[in-house]
Short mmCIF file of C-alpha atoms in Angstrom, two decimals:
data_model
loop_
_atom_site.label_atom_id
_atom_site.label_comp_id
_atom_site.label_asym_id
_atom_site.label_seq_id
_atom_site.Cartn_x
_atom_site.Cartn_y
_atom_site.Cartn_z
CA MET U 1 -16.34 -3.69 19.00
CA ASN U 2 -16.29 -2.88 15.35
CA LEU U 3 -15.48 -5.55 12.43
CA LEU U 4 -12.27 -3.00 11.98
CA LEU U 5 -10.94 -3.82 15.04
CA ILE U 6 -11.31 -6.72 15.02
CA LEU U 7 -9.28 -7.82 12.10
CA LYS U 8 -6.00 -5.69 13.17
CA ILE U 9 -6.28 -7.52 16.74
CA ILE U 10 -6.28 -10.39 14.24
CA CYS U 11 -3.46 -9.31 13.12
CA ALA U 12 -1.63 -8.70 16.22
CA VAL U 13 -2.32 -11.90 17.17
CA LEU U 14 -0.71 -13.85 13.77
CA THR U 15 2.48 -11.55 14.25
CA ILE U 16 3.02 -12.29 17.68
CA VAL U 17 2.35 -15.84 16.41
CA VAL U 18 5.48 -15.81 13.67
CA GLY U 19 7.51 -14.56 16.31
CA VAL U 20 6.71 -17.64 18.96
CA ILE U 21 7.31 -19.92 16.55
CA SER U 22 10.62 -18.46 15.49
CA ILE U 23 12.00 -18.51 19.35
CA VAL U 24 10.93 -21.48 19.53
CA ARG U 25 11.46 -22.57 16.51
CA PRO U 26 13.89 -20.96 14.94
CA THR U 27 15.32 -24.10 13.17
CA SER U 28 11.93 -23.85 10.62
CA VAL U 29 11.59 -20.56 9.42
CA TYR U 30 14.10 -22.64 6.46
CA GLU U 31 11.25 -24.27 4.88
CA PHE U 32 9.23 -20.22 4.11
CA THR U 33 11.90 -18.35 4.60
CA GLY U 34 15.46 -19.62 3.33
CA LEU U 35 16.87 -18.29 5.75
CA LYS U 36 19.35 -20.72 7.53
CA ALA U 37 21.58 -20.95 10.90
CA THR U 38 24.68 -22.40 10.26
CA GLY U 39 25.31 -22.08 13.79
CA PRO U 40 24.62 -20.90 17.51
CA ARG U 41 25.80 -17.76 16.48
CA GLY U 42 22.55 -18.09 13.81
CA ILE U 43 19.62 -19.48 15.83
CA THR U 44 20.64 -16.48 18.51
CA GLU U 45 19.85 -14.48 15.97
CA ILE U 46 17.06 -16.14 14.58
CA ARG U 47 15.57 -16.11 17.60
CA SER U 48 16.28 -12.55 18.45
CA ILE U 49 16.34 -10.54 15.34
CA LEU U 50 13.43 -12.69 13.88
CA GLY U 51 11.21 -13.63 16.72
CA ALA U 52 11.06 -11.60 19.85
CA VAL U 53 11.16 -8.71 17.15
CA PHE U 54 7.95 -10.38 15.69
CA LEU U 55 6.59 -10.88 19.45
CA GLY U 56 6.98 -7.01 20.49
CA LEU U 57 5.28 -5.90 16.72
CA GLY U 58 2.65 -8.33 17.84
CA LEU U 59 2.54 -7.28 21.82
CA ALA U 60 2.88 -4.14 21.74
CA PRO U 61 -1.06 -3.06 20.60
CA LEU U 62 -2.08 -4.94 23.10
CA LEU U 63 -0.25 -4.74 25.71
CA LEU U 64 -0.94 -0.57 25.13
CA GLY U 65 -5.12 -0.60 25.14
CA LEU U 66 -5.40 -1.73 21.85
CA ASN U 67 -3.47 1.69 21.28
CA PRO U 68 -4.28 3.02 17.48
CA ALA U 69 -0.41 3.96 17.21
CA ALA U 70 0.51 1.07 18.40
CA PHE U 71 -1.49 -0.68 15.59
CA LYS U 72 0.01 1.96 12.77
CA ALA U 73 3.31 2.00 13.67
CA GLY U 74 3.38 -2.19 12.86
CA GLY U 75 1.07 -1.47 10.15
CA ILE U 76 4.00 0.70 9.33
CA THR U 77 6.68 -1.59 9.96
CA TYR U 78 5.16 -4.89 7.29
CA LEU U 79 4.75 -2.02 4.55
CA ALA U 80 8.41 -1.13 4.99
CA VAL U 81 9.63 -4.47 4.42
CA ALA U 82 6.93 -5.52 1.73
CA LEU U 83 8.06 -2.14 0.01
CA VAL U 84 12.20 -3.76 0.68
CA ARG U 85 10.92 -7.67 -0.42
CA LEU U 86 9.04 -5.99 -3.73
CA ILE U 87 12.27 -4.29 -4.92
CA SER U 88 14.63 -7.28 -3.53
CA ILE U 89 12.76 -9.37 -5.66
CA PHE U 90 13.59 -7.85 -8.56
CA LEU U 91 17.41 -7.11 -8.10
CA ASP U 92 18.35 -9.84 -6.05
CA LYS U 93 16.24 -12.20 -9.17
CA SER U 94 14.28 -14.70 -6.10
CA ALA U 95 10.75 -14.26 -7.64
CA MET U 96 9.72 -16.98 -5.97
CA GLN U 97 6.64 -18.59 -4.47
CA SER U 98 7.75 -17.59 -0.63
CA ASN U 99 8.55 -14.41 -1.79
CA TRP U 100 5.28 -13.58 -3.44
CA ILE U 101 2.98 -14.99 -0.66
CA SER U 102 5.35 -12.84 2.60
CA LEU U 103 4.85 -9.16 -0.25
CA VAL U 104 1.07 -9.76 -0.68
CA SER U 105 0.53 -11.07 3.82
CA GLU U 106 2.13 -8.14 4.49
CA ILE U 107 0.68 -6.04 2.69
CA VAL U 108 -2.57 -7.04 3.39
CA LEU U 109 -1.18 -6.52 7.33
CA GLY U 110 0.25 -3.48 7.03
CA VAL U 111 -2.93 -1.89 5.64
CA ILE U 112 -4.97 -2.88 8.03
CA LEU U 113 -2.83 -1.80 10.83
CA VAL U 114 -2.41 1.08 9.60
CA LEU U 115 -5.88 1.69 8.91
#
């Protein structure tokens, strides 16, 4: 197994971890993302959208036999999120540390997964 494939698998596992945390502890995401569920409907959205999407995004390449296209789809998704985040940082005046950390993480994960 080559180094790049190992890095891709690590990226997939990290994505799964984010998904699982969002599903199991949906109120904990506020500390980093600023997303706060004020009721049961909001908690369901965090679990289903943030949690399930990240879980599926990370699981897909692993369940599909380390399929390169599945890794690339995840990478493209991360890079799209990074692009929108970068634009939003300026539009929304949200240039805070957690946003920059997320941006860098999304770019790194996206590039690794697309390679």
